[in-house]
Structures are given as structure tokens and as C-alpha cells.
Coordinates of C-alpha atoms (C1' of nucleotides) in Angstrom, one line a residue:
Chain G
M5 CA 72.1 58.4 -0.6
V6 CA 73.9 55.2 0.3
E7 CA 77.1 54.1 -1.4
Y8 CA 78.3 50.6 -1.1
S9 CA 80.3 47.8 -2.8
S10 CA 83.2 49.6 -4.7
P11 CA 84.8 46.5 -6.2
N12 CA 88.0 46.4 -8.2
T13 CA 87.6 45.0 -11.6
N14 CA 90.7 42.8 -11.5
K15 CA 89.2 39.9 -9.5
P16 CA 86.0 38.4 -8.2
L17 CA 84.1 39.5 -5.2
H18 CA 84.9 37.9 -1.8
L19 CA 83.6 37.6 1.7
G20 CA 84.6 41.2 2.6
H21 CA 82.4 42.5 -0.2
L22 CA 79.5 40.4 1.1
R23 CA 79.6 42.2 4.4
N24 CA 79.8 45.5 2.6
N25 CA 77.0 44.8 0.2
F26 CA 74.6 43.2 2.7
L27 CA 75.2 46.1 5.1
G28 CA 74.7 48.8 2.4
W29 CA 71.6 47.2 1.1
S30 CA 70.1 46.7 4.5
I31 CA 70.9 50.2 5.6
S32 CA 69.2 51.5 2.5
E33 CA 66.1 49.5 3.3
I34 CA 66.1 50.6 7.0
F35 CA 66.2 54.2 5.8
S36 CA 63.5 53.6 3.3
A37 CA 61.3 52.1 6.0
S38 CA 62.0 55.1 8.1
G39 CA 60.6 57.4 5.5
Y40 CA 63.6 58.5 3.5
N41 CA 63.9 58.4 -0.3
V42 CA 67.1 56.4 -0.7
H43 CA 69.4 56.3 -3.8
K44 CA 71.7 53.3 -3.9
V45 CA 74.9 53.9 -5.8
Q46 CA 78.3 52.3 -6.1
I47 CA 81.7 53.3 -7.5
I48 CA 83.6 50.8 -9.6
N49 CA 87.3 50.9 -9.5
D50 CA 87.8 50.0 -13.1
R51 CA 91.1 51.6 -13.8
G52 CA 94.6 51.6 -12.4
I53 CA 97.5 49.4 -12.0
H54 CA 95.5 46.5 -10.6
I55 CA 93.5 45.9 -13.8
C56 CA 96.7 46.4 -15.9
K57 CA 98.3 43.6 -14.0
S58 CA 95.5 41.2 -15.0
M59 CA 95.7 42.6 -18.6
A60 CA 99.5 42.1 -18.7
A61 CA 99.3 38.5 -17.5
W62 CA 96.5 37.7 -19.9
K63 CA 98.4 39.2 -22.8
L64 CA 101.5 37.1 -22.0
F65 CA 99.9 33.8 -21.0
G66 CA 96.2 34.0 -22.0
N67 CA 96.4 32.6 -25.5
G68 CA 93.2 34.4 -26.3
E69 CA 91.3 32.7 -23.5
T70 CA 87.7 34.0 -23.0
P71 CA 84.9 33.2 -20.7
Q72 CA 83.2 31.3 -23.6
S73 CA 86.3 29.3 -24.5
S74 CA 87.2 28.4 -20.9
G75 CA 83.7 28.1 -19.4
L76 CA 84.8 30.4 -16.6
K77 CA 82.7 33.2 -15.2
G78 CA 84.2 36.4 -16.5
D79 CA 85.3 37.9 -13.2
H80 CA 86.9 34.6 -12.2
L81 CA 88.8 34.4 -15.5
V82 CA 90.2 37.9 -15.0
G83 CA 91.0 37.0 -11.4
K84 CA 92.9 34.0 -12.6
Y85 CA 95.3 36.2 -14.5
Y86 CA 95.7 38.6 -11.6
V87 CA 96.9 35.6 -9.5
K88 CA 99.1 34.5 -12.5
F89 CA 100.6 38.0 -12.6
D90 CA 101.5 37.9 -8.9
Q91 CA 103.0 34.4 -9.3
V92 CA 105.2 35.4 -12.3
Y93 CA 106.1 38.7 -10.7
K94 CA 107.4 36.9 -7.6
E95 CA 109.4 34.4 -9.7
Q96 CA 111.0 37.2 -11.8
M97 CA 111.9 39.3 -8.7
A98 CA 113.5 36.3 -7.1
S99 CA 115.8 35.6 -10.1
M100 CA 116.9 39.2 -10.4
D101 CA 119.9 41.0 -9.0
P102 CA 118.6 42.9 -6.0
K103 CA 120.5 46.0 -7.1
A104 CA 118.5 46.2 -10.3
D105 CA 115.4 47.3 -8.3
P106 CA 113.4 44.1 -9.2
E107 CA 110.2 45.5 -7.7
K108 CA 110.0 48.1 -10.4
N109 CA 112.0 46.4 -13.2
A110 CA 110.6 42.9 -13.3
P111 CA 109.6 42.5 -16.9
I112 CA 105.9 41.7 -16.2
M113 CA 105.6 44.7 -13.9
K114 CA 107.2 46.9 -16.5
L115 CA 104.6 45.7 -18.9
A116 CA 101.8 46.5 -16.5
S117 CA 103.1 50.0 -15.8
E118 CA 103.5 50.6 -19.6
M119 CA 99.9 49.6 -20.1
L120 CA 98.7 52.0 -17.5
I121 CA 100.6 54.8 -19.3
Q122 CA 99.2 53.7 -22.6
W123 CA 95.7 53.6 -21.1
E124 CA 96.0 57.1 -19.9
A125 CA 97.3 58.1 -23.3
K126 CA 94.2 56.5 -24.7
D127 CA 96.1 54.0 -26.8
P128 CA 93.4 52.2 -28.9
E129 CA 94.8 48.7 -28.4
T130 CA 95.1 49.0 -24.7
I131 CA 91.7 50.7 -24.3
S132 CA 90.2 47.9 -26.4
L133 CA 91.7 45.1 -24.2
W134 CA 90.7 47.0 -21.1
K135 CA 87.1 47.3 -22.3
I136 CA 86.9 43.6 -23.2
M137 CA 88.3 42.4 -19.9
N138 CA 86.2 44.8 -17.8
G139 CA 83.2 43.6 -19.8
W140 CA 83.9 40.0 -18.7
V141 CA 84.1 41.2 -15.2
Y142 CA 80.8 43.1 -15.3
E143 CA 79.0 40.0 -16.7
G144 CA 80.4 38.0 -13.8
F145 CA 79.6 40.7 -11.2
D146 CA 76.0 40.9 -12.5
K147 CA 75.4 37.3 -11.7
T148 CA 77.0 37.6 -8.3
Y149 CA 74.9 40.7 -7.4
Q150 CA 71.8 39.1 -8.6
R151 CA 72.3 36.1 -6.4
M152 CA 73.2 38.4 -3.5
G153 CA 70.0 40.2 -4.1
V154 CA 71.6 43.7 -4.2
D155 CA 71.2 46.4 -6.8
F156 CA 72.1 49.9 -7.5
E157 CA 70.3 52.9 -8.9
K158 CA 73.4 54.4 -10.5
L159 CA 76.9 53.2 -11.1
Y160 CA 79.9 55.5 -11.0
Y161 CA 83.1 54.4 -12.8
E162 CA 86.4 55.5 -11.6
S163 CA 87.6 55.9 -15.2
N164 CA 85.1 58.7 -15.5
T165 CA 85.6 60.3 -12.1
Y166 CA 89.3 60.0 -11.5
L167 CA 90.1 63.4 -13.1
L168 CA 87.3 65.1 -11.1
G169 CA 88.1 67.3 -8.2
K170 CA 91.2 68.9 -9.6
E171 CA 89.4 72.1 -10.4
E172 CA 88.0 72.2 -6.9
V173 CA 91.4 71.9 -5.5
L174 CA 92.7 74.7 -7.7
K175 CA 89.8 76.9 -6.7
G176 CA 90.7 76.1 -3.1
V177 CA 94.2 77.4 -3.6
E178 CA 92.9 80.7 -4.9
S179 CA 90.6 81.1 -2.0
G180 CA 93.4 80.3 0.4
V181 CA 91.9 77.1 1.8
F182 CA 94.8 75.0 0.4
F183 CA 98.5 75.9 -0.2
K184 CA 101.1 75.2 -2.8
K185 CA 104.6 74.0 -1.9
D186 CA 107.8 75.0 -3.8
D187 CA 107.7 71.8 -5.9
G188 CA 104.2 72.7 -7.1
S189 CA 102.3 70.1 -5.1
I190 CA 99.2 71.2 -3.4
W191 CA 98.4 70.5 0.2
V192 CA 95.8 71.0 2.9
D193 CA 96.8 71.7 6.4
L194 CA 94.7 69.9 8.9
T195 CA 97.0 70.2 11.9
N196 CA 94.4 72.5 13.6
D197 CA 91.9 69.6 13.4
G198 CA 94.4 67.2 15.0
L199 CA 95.4 65.6 11.7
D200 CA 98.4 66.1 9.4
Q201 CA 99.1 67.9 6.2
K202 CA 97.7 66.0 3.2
V203 CA 98.7 66.1 -0.4
L204 CA 95.8 66.9 -2.9
L205 CA 97.7 67.2 -6.2
R206 CA 101.1 65.8 -7.0
S207 CA 103.9 68.1 -8.0
D208 CA 103.3 67.0 -11.6
G209 CA 99.8 68.2 -11.3
T210 CA 98.1 64.8 -11.3
S211 CA 95.4 63.8 -8.8
V212 CA 95.5 61.4 -5.9
Y213 CA 92.8 59.2 -4.4
I214 CA 91.3 61.9 -2.3
T215 CA 91.1 64.4 -5.1
Q216 CA 88.8 62.1 -6.9
D217 CA 86.6 61.6 -3.9
I218 CA 86.3 65.4 -3.5
G219 CA 85.0 65.5 -7.1
T220 CA 82.6 62.6 -6.8
A221 CA 81.1 63.9 -3.6
I222 CA 80.3 67.1 -5.4
L223 CA 79.1 65.3 -8.5
R224 CA 76.7 63.2 -6.4
F225 CA 75.1 66.3 -4.9
R226 CA 74.7 67.7 -8.4
D227 CA 73.2 64.4 -9.8
F228 CA 70.8 64.1 -6.9
P229 CA 70.1 67.7 -5.7
K230 CA 67.5 66.7 -3.2
I231 CA 69.6 64.4 -1.1
S232 CA 70.1 65.4 2.5
R233 CA 72.7 62.9 3.5
Q234 CA 75.3 60.8 1.9
V235 CA 76.4 57.5 3.5
Y236 CA 79.6 55.8 2.5
T237 CA 79.7 52.1 3.3
V238 CA 83.4 51.5 3.5
G239 CA 85.7 49.4 5.7
N240 CA 87.2 50.9 8.8
E241 CA 90.7 50.9 7.4
Q242 CA 89.6 54.0 5.6
E243 CA 88.4 56.0 8.6
Y244 CA 91.3 58.4 8.3
H245 CA 90.6 59.0 4.6
F246 CA 87.0 59.9 5.2
K247 CA 87.8 62.1 8.2
V248 CA 90.1 64.1 5.9
L249 CA 87.6 64.1 3.0
F250 CA 84.7 65.5 5.1
L251 CA 87.0 68.2 6.6
I252 CA 88.1 69.2 3.2
L253 CA 84.6 69.5 1.9
A254 CA 83.6 71.6 4.8
K255 CA 86.6 73.9 4.2
L256 CA 85.6 74.2 0.6
G257 CA 82.3 75.7 2.0
Y258 CA 79.9 72.9 1.1
S259 CA 77.2 73.0 3.8
W260 CA 76.2 69.4 3.2
A261 CA 79.7 68.2 4.3
K262 CA 78.4 67.7 7.8
E263 CA 75.7 65.4 6.4
C264 CA 78.3 63.0 5.0
Y265 CA 78.7 59.9 7.0
H266 CA 81.2 57.1 6.9
L267 CA 79.5 53.8 7.8
S268 CA 82.6 52.1 8.9
Y269 CA 82.5 48.4 9.4
G270 CA 85.1 45.9 10.7
M271 CA 86.9 43.3 8.8
V272 CA 85.8 39.7 8.5
D273 CA 88.5 37.5 10.0
L274 CA 89.2 33.9 9.1
P275 CA 90.3 31.5 11.8
T276 CA 93.7 31.0 10.1
G277 CA 94.3 34.8 10.2
K278 CA 93.0 37.7 8.3
M279 CA 92.0 37.7 4.7
K280 CA 94.6 38.7 2.2
S281 CA 93.6 38.7 -1.4
R282 CA 97.1 38.8 -2.6
E283 CA 98.0 35.6 -0.8
G284 CA 94.8 33.9 -2.0
T285 CA 93.5 33.4 1.5
V286 CA 90.1 34.9 0.6
V287 CA 86.7 33.2 0.6
D288 CA 85.2 33.7 -2.9
A289 CA 81.7 35.1 -2.8
D290 CA 80.3 32.8 -5.5
D291 CA 81.8 29.7 -3.9
L292 CA 80.6 30.6 -0.5
M293 CA 77.0 31.3 -1.6
Q294 CA 76.9 28.1 -3.5
E295 CA 78.2 26.1 -0.5
M296 CA 75.6 27.7 1.8
V297 CA 72.8 26.8 -0.6
N298 CA 74.0 23.3 -1.0
D299 CA 74.2 22.7 2.7
F300 CA 70.8 24.1 3.3
A301 CA 69.4 22.0 0.5
E302 CA 70.9 18.8 1.9
E303 CA 69.8 19.6 5.4
T304 CA 66.2 20.3 4.1
K305 CA 66.0 17.1 2.1
Q306 CA 67.0 15.1 5.1
R307 CA 64.2 16.5 7.1
G308 CA 61.8 15.4 4.4
K309 CA 59.1 18.0 4.9
I310 CA 58.9 19.5 1.5
E311 CA 58.0 16.6 -0.8
E312 CA 54.8 18.3 -2.0
L313 CA 56.8 21.3 -3.3
S314 CA 57.6 21.5 -7.0
E315 CA 61.2 21.3 -8.2
A316 CA 61.1 25.1 -8.8
E317 CA 59.7 25.8 -5.4
Q318 CA 62.3 23.7 -3.8
K319 CA 65.1 25.5 -5.6
E320 CA 63.7 28.8 -4.5
L321 CA 63.5 27.6 -0.9
F322 CA 67.1 26.4 -1.0
E323 CA 68.3 29.7 -2.3
M324 CA 66.2 31.5 0.4
G325 CA 67.6 29.5 3.2
G326 CA 71.3 29.3 2.1
I327 CA 71.7 32.9 1.1
G328 CA 69.5 34.0 4.1
A329 CA 71.7 32.1 6.5
L330 CA 74.8 33.8 5.1
K331 CA 73.3 37.3 5.2
Y332 CA 72.0 36.8 8.7
F333 CA 75.4 35.6 9.9
L334 CA 77.1 38.7 8.5
L335 CA 74.4 41.1 9.6
K336 CA 73.7 40.0 13.1
V337 CA 77.0 41.4 14.4
D338 CA 77.4 45.1 15.2
P339 CA 78.9 46.6 12.0
K340 CA 81.5 48.5 13.9
K341 CA 83.1 45.3 15.3
R342 CA 85.4 43.0 13.4
M343 CA 84.0 39.6 13.2
L344 CA 85.1 36.0 12.8
F345 CA 84.0 33.8 9.9
D346 CA 84.7 30.2 10.6
P347 CA 83.9 28.3 7.3
V348 CA 83.0 25.2 9.2
E349 CA 80.9 26.6 12.1
S350 CA 79.4 29.5 10.3
I351 CA 77.2 27.2 8.2
A352 CA 75.1 26.4 11.2
L353 CA 71.4 26.4 10.5
Q354 CA 70.1 26.0 14.0
G355 CA 70.0 28.5 16.9
H356 CA 70.6 32.1 16.3
T357 CA 70.3 31.9 12.5
A358 CA 68.1 32.9 9.6
P359 CA 66.6 29.4 9.1
F360 CA 65.4 29.5 12.7
I361 CA 63.5 32.7 12.0
Q362 CA 62.3 31.4 8.6
Y363 CA 61.2 28.2 10.2
T364 CA 59.1 30.1 12.8
H365 CA 57.5 32.1 10.0
A366 CA 56.7 28.9 8.0
R367 CA 55.2 27.3 11.0
I368 CA 52.9 30.3 11.7
R369 CA 51.9 30.3 8.0
A370 CA 50.9 26.7 8.2
L371 CA 48.8 27.6 11.2
I372 CA 47.1 30.4 9.4
R373 CA 46.3 28.3 6.4
K374 CA 44.6 25.8 8.7
A375 CA 42.7 28.7 10.3
D376 CA 41.6 30.0 6.9
T377 CA 39.8 26.7 6.3
M378 CA 37.7 27.2 9.5
Q379 CA 36.1 30.3 8.1
L380 CA 36.1 32.2 11.4
D381 CA 34.7 35.6 11.8
M382 CA 37.8 37.6 12.5
G383 CA 35.9 40.9 12.5
S384 CA 35.2 41.0 16.2
L385 CA 38.3 40.6 18.3
S386 CA 38.2 40.9 22.0
I387 CA 40.3 39.4 24.7
S388 CA 39.8 39.8 28.4
S389 CA 43.0 38.3 29.7
L390 CA 46.4 37.4 28.4
E391 CA 48.6 34.4 29.2
P392 CA 52.1 35.4 30.5
L393 CA 53.7 34.1 27.3
E394 CA 51.3 36.1 25.2
R395 CA 52.1 39.2 27.1
D396 CA 55.8 38.6 26.6
V397 CA 55.4 38.3 22.8
L398 CA 53.1 41.3 22.7
L399 CA 55.8 43.4 24.4
V400 CA 58.3 42.4 21.8
I401 CA 55.8 43.3 19.0
T402 CA 55.3 46.8 20.3
Q403 CA 59.1 47.4 20.3
Y404 CA 59.3 47.3 16.6
P405 CA 59.2 51.1 15.9
Q406 CA 61.8 51.8 18.5
K407 CA 64.1 49.1 17.1
L408 CA 63.7 50.5 13.6
A409 CA 64.5 54.0 14.8
E410 CA 67.5 52.6 16.7
A411 CA 68.8 50.7 13.7
A412 CA 68.6 53.9 11.6
R413 CA 70.2 56.0 14.2
E414 CA 73.0 53.6 14.8
Y415 CA 73.3 52.5 11.2
A416 CA 73.1 49.0 12.5
P417 CA 71.1 46.2 10.8
S418 CA 72.2 44.1 13.7
V419 CA 69.6 45.7 15.8
I420 CA 66.9 44.4 13.5
A421 CA 68.5 41.0 13.2
N422 CA 68.5 40.6 17.0
Y423 CA 65.0 41.9 17.2
A424 CA 63.7 39.3 14.7
Y425 CA 65.4 36.6 16.7
D426 CA 63.9 37.8 20.0
L427 CA 60.5 37.9 18.4
A428 CA 60.8 34.4 16.9
K429 CA 62.3 33.0 20.2
G430 CA 59.4 34.5 22.2
Y431 CA 56.8 33.2 19.8
N432 CA 58.2 29.7 19.8
Q433 CA 57.9 29.6 23.6
F434 CA 54.3 30.5 23.3
Y435 CA 53.7 28.1 20.4
Q436 CA 55.3 25.3 22.2
S437 CA 53.3 25.6 25.4
I438 CA 49.9 26.7 24.2
A439 CA 48.1 24.6 21.6
I440 CA 45.9 27.0 19.6
F441 CA 43.4 24.8 17.9
T442 CA 42.4 22.9 21.0
E443 CA 41.2 26.2 22.5
T444 CA 37.5 26.1 23.1
D445 CA 37.0 29.7 23.9
A446 CA 36.3 31.3 20.5
S447 CA 37.5 34.7 21.4
K448 CA 40.8 33.3 22.6
L449 CA 41.2 31.2 19.6
K450 CA 40.6 34.1 17.2
F451 CA 42.9 36.3 19.2
R452 CA 45.7 33.8 19.0
I453 CA 45.3 33.4 15.3
A454 CA 45.4 37.1 14.7
F455 CA 48.2 37.5 17.1
S456 CA 50.2 34.8 15.3
Q457 CA 49.6 36.5 12.0
V458 CA 51.0 39.8 13.4
V459 CA 54.1 38.0 14.4
A460 CA 54.5 36.4 11.0
D461 CA 54.1 39.8 9.3
L462 CA 56.6 41.4 11.6
L463 CA 59.1 38.6 11.1
K464 CA 58.7 39.0 7.3
K465 CA 59.1 42.7 7.5
S466 CA 62.2 42.6 9.7
M467 CA 63.9 40.0 7.6
W468 CA 63.1 42.0 4.5
L469 CA 65.1 44.9 6.0
L470 CA 68.0 42.5 6.1
G471 CA 67.5 41.4 2.5
I472 CA 66.2 38.0 3.6
S473 CA 63.0 36.3 2.4
V474 CA 60.9 34.0 4.5
P475 CA 59.1 30.9 3.1
E476 CA 55.5 29.7 3.4
K477 CA 56.8 26.1 4.0
M478 CA 60.0 24.6 4.9
Chain E
rG10 C1' 105.8 56.9 18.4
rG11 C1' 100.7 59.9 17.3
rU12 C1' 95.5 58.9 16.4
rC13 C1' 91.2 55.6 16.3
rC14 C1' 88.6 50.9 17.3
rG15 C1' 88.0 46.6 20.1
rG16 C1' 88.8 43.0 24.8
rU17 C1' 81.9 40.1 28.2
rA18 C1' 80.7 32.0 29.6
rG19 C1' 85.4 27.0 26.3
rC20 C1' 83.8 29.4 21.2
rU21 C1' 80.5 33.2 18.3
rC22 C1' 77.7 37.3 19.9
rA23 C1' 73.7 40.4 23.1
rA24 C1' 72.8 43.7 27.0
rU25 C1' 66.7 49.0 26.2
rU26 C1' 72.8 53.9 25.8
rG27 C1' 74.3 54.7 33.8
rG28 C1' 69.7 50.6 36.4
rA29 C1' 67.3 45.3 39.6
rU30 C1' 70.0 38.2 39.9
rA31 C1' 75.0 40.4 32.9
rG32 C1' 71.6 37.3 28.6
rA33 C1' 71.3 34.1 23.8
rG34 C1' 73.4 30.5 20.3
rC35 C1' 77.2 26.7 19.6
rA36 C1' 79.6 22.8 22.3
rU37 C1' 78.6 19.2 26.8
rC38 C1' 74.8 16.6 29.8
rA39 C1' 69.5 15.3 31.1
rG40 C1' 64.4 15.6 29.4
rC41 C1' 59.9 16.7 25.7
rC42 C1' 56.8 14.4 19.2
rU43 C1' 49.4 9.7 19.3
rU44 C1' 48.2 16.7 19.8
rC45 C1' 48.9 23.4 15.0
rU46 C1' 56.1 21.6 11.2
rA47 C1' 61.3 18.7 17.0
rA48 C1' 65.4 23.7 11.9
rG49 C1' 61.5 23.7 17.9
rC50 C1' 60.8 23.7 23.5
rU51 C1' 62.3 22.7 28.9
rG52 C1' 66.3 22.1 32.4
rA53 C1' 71.6 21.5 34.0
rC54 C1' 76.7 23.2 33.4
rG55 C1' 79.4 27.5 32.3
rG56 C1' 81.2 34.8 34.4
rU57 C1' 86.8 38.5 39.0
rU58 C1' 82.6 41.8 32.0
rC59 C1' 91.4 42.1 30.5
rG60 C1' 94.1 44.2 35.3
rG61 C1' 94.3 48.5 38.7
rG62 C1' 92.3 53.1 40.4
rG63 C1' 88.3 56.9 40.3
rU64 C1' 83.1 59.4 39.7
rU65 C1' 78.1 57.5 41.4
rC66 C1' 72.8 55.4 45.6
rG67 C1' 74.2 52.2 41.4
rA68 C1' 79.4 50.9 36.2
rU69 C1' 79.9 45.9 31.0
rU70 C1' 78.5 51.1 30.0
rC71 C1' 81.5 57.4 32.0
rC72 C1' 87.0 59.3 33.5
rC73 C1' 92.3 58.1 34.4
rU74 C1' 96.1 54.3 34.0
rG75 C1' 98.5 49.7 32.6
rC76 C1' 98.3 45.1 29.5
rC77 C1' 96.6 42.5 25.0
rG78 C1' 94.7 42.5 19.8
rG79 C1' 93.7 45.3 15.3
rA80 C1' 93.5 49.5 12.0
rU81 C1' 95.7 53.9 10.3
rC82 C1' 99.3 57.9 9.9
rA83 C1' 102.2 57.4 1.2
rC84 C1' 103.2 62.6 -4.3
rC85 C1' 99.1 53.9 -3.5
rA86 C1' 93.9 53.2 -4.3

RNA sequence: GGUCCGGUAGCUCAAUUGGAUAGAGCAUCAGCCUUCUAAGCUGACGGUUCGGGGUUCGAUUCCCUGCCGGAUCACCA
């Protein structure tokens, strides 16, 4: 089982989510290709103070605005009010007496806090607004996920799972795994494991973040009894959290705890500094994808090689190239490492990019189409000697199984991304120096055609593992 | 302060897990389309692999130490 994504429902998806989603999807494919039966799941953070902030601002300033009335995508509309909240909140705090604890008592924050309490008390009006606004967000997310090309077998909602785990914790107290402090709060002592003590239930008996994760982990193994491993695709800022979680699950006696793995990936930095959603210095996922597709489209039109394609085929190609370039850019780097996203330079379509590999594939396919018209007998293939460049490519071809195994072992799609590049690069060298159709030796000619087809198939397969399609023409 | 991650060409990244002269792309410069798609190919330029020790026949890789950058250590999620 692979978990990825985990968005908050108060704002649209951004660049950070793209790395997460593409990684999660790719890892799932890599494991599928390695013979595993993979279940893709995500958990949606649909409750909490963050969504109440958007709700509060909408209630105060929204004037009944909806996605239909505004023409805005649902998640963007809700995100707009989240930003609005922050803006108003700051203004209110600035105008208040510092002694009055403005952080808590700013009117708009008080409203959001009240809404959270009302939500937990199942107040009908609050629940209704919450459902409506989350509904808008899901409509928006659906479009974004569709364009990203990611999907999920099962969705978990925090509003359903946030109370889970409490019983497990109480059971743990009885069996002596956890302990209770005088104020009634419940803790786990991990000092023997080199960590600290960690609270599991507040003194008022309510759950914290990790309580919920204990519950969902157990729930997952109940929902999917056959799974042997659970992979959490979550940023490396939560490494401590998962270390604690897995230790707790082991202490509770779950034998599968050692099969839980945190696929921890680094942040995506922007040249100006790191991404901070609160300050608005994020790159919106929808905008970015659109930009990439536009750039690719423009570049392609300039080259003028696709006039014979229909409008629909062209559109499909632009999508393939633009989204592909973006995915490749985010996946070619080792997931563990933080990486830099330069909005200007990252849009490159030459060199070590998806379009380079897609182009190599398209060129081979053109070659194969030509060969098909020659009606060669491909049944009998024999070759006595290889050119050095052919030998080089052949060597890369045979590396595929090792690379796939390595990618699965290291949880690293980057291994596949770099492999596809090496293969394309090697083939291009061969392609450039050896003209195939001028070859007079029939067995050599047939070998080169078959050999090219193998490369095309392998490029297609590798790129598929990254969630990237390859075109017949470009 | 404790813990964890990272530091490789001007920039972005590789390096078969300890192997031979550390490789690609971008950028810069010089070449290659009458021939299967030039989003390509060839060449040049570019390195004290952060510094200092150590282990080893051999270290970008392992150990120690220092420096720099980041994350994390909430009765937040």
C-alpha cells in the first residue's frame, strides 16, 4: 500500500504537492512492475482550524459567492478566502492592544475557533457550510488530479479518522506500554529508543495528531488484510513523527509495524527562498501545469513538424509534453534531496528532460512506420557482429531489470528517470552516426530495426513508470 | 543545545553502493541538416568532490573532527 498526497481542504494544491503526488504515483507503478499488488490511498485533511479559517472569511466577506457565480475553480475560491482570512487577521492584530492577546482574541480568529467547536458539536449550520465548501474543493481537486494523471483506490477523510486510535491508546495504558500523568494526559516513553516522551492523549482526553495516525494505520491493515507493507509518502519535515509512530505501533505489538516505511522526500525550494503558503510564495499546481503546457505548445508550433496532426491530437501532444516535462523535472532528482525549482529555467525542453526522451521515442516510431511499409521478414534475426555504438546501447538495454530493482529497493523513481535518459542518449548517438535504411546487408538492416523497436518499447515502459506518456510524432 | 539530512564544474543534477582518467544537462565558444524528425549529434571550456585528519592496495562513497545550509525536538496538524 502506498499513501500519498494528503492535502488540506482550505486551499489549492501547489508545487510541493506535485512532487508528492508524482513520487507516490511513480513508486506505486514501480512496485506494480516489480510484481506487487499495490493499493493507492490518500488521507484528506478535511477538518480542523485551517478549513474553519476559510469558512469564517467566506461567511464575513463572501456575499454568497460560489464557484458558479464567480467562475473560479472551487479550490481556488476557498483558497481565496483563506488568504483573505490571513490578511484580515493580521490587520486586526495590528490594531489591537498587545495586552489583549490579539493572537487569540482577534475577532476573525475567535469566529474561526467558535466554528471549530460548533463543528465538533455537530452544529447543523456549521456542518452544512463545511460540507458545501469542502464540496467545492473536491470538485477543484478532481480536475487537478485528473490533469496530473494520479488517482487513488481509496480515500480516507480525517473527519472520519480523527477520533480513531483513542481506544488503542487506552488499551496500551492497561497493558503498561503507555503511562498516565497526574493531570490525566497519556504518554509514551521513548527515551530508551533515543527519543523523548510523547503525548498521546491530552489531559482533557482528546486526541492529538499521532493518535489519529495510530488509528488509521490499524484501520488500513484491517481494510486491506493482505498488504505486506505500507509506504507513507510524506515530506521529510515529518521524519520524527513517523519514527515515533512506527515505534509505538511496534510497542503495541503489531508485527507489521516493521513493514511501515516513510518515503521521506525533500522540499522544493524556490530561488527567492523556500515556499511558504501563508505568505503566498507558493507556485500553484494548476497555474504551473498550464504554463508548462503553453510553453511546450508554443515551442512545438514553432518547430512546425506536426501540421498533419488533428486539433485533438495536437492538444493531446501538448499535454503530454508539458506535463511530462514537469513530472520529469520533479522526478529526476533523488527524492531524499531537497531540490531547487527555478520557474524560468525549469521550463527547459532540451537536454536532460522529458521532451528529449519523448522526441527520441517519436523518431524511432517514425523509423518503424517506414520499416513496416517495406514488408521485411522479421522472423529470422541473426547478427554476426555489432558496431561499438550498438554494443553500448545493448548494454544499457540489458540493465533495465537491475534498474527497476534498484528503484524499488531505494524508493527512487530518479533511478528510472536517469536510466531512460541514458538509454535515449545512447540511442541518439547510434542513430546519428549510423543510417539504417542505407544499409545493404539485410540481416544488419533487420537487426537495427528490431533493436530500435526494443529501445522504443523500453523508453515507453520507463516513462510510464514515471507517469509520463510518449508520443508517436512530435 | 540534542537528533536527522545535505554540501560534487558558474548553475541544476549523476556516479553501478569502496574501484580504473569523477560524468550529463544548462550557460559560453567552434562545428554537423540534398541522406531515417537538428527538441538531435560532435568537439572545446569548466573539478583541491566544503576544510582537516584517519581506515584501505584504492575514498565522492566508510570513521573522527571542524565549517556552512536545512529540517525537527508542541497537550499544532
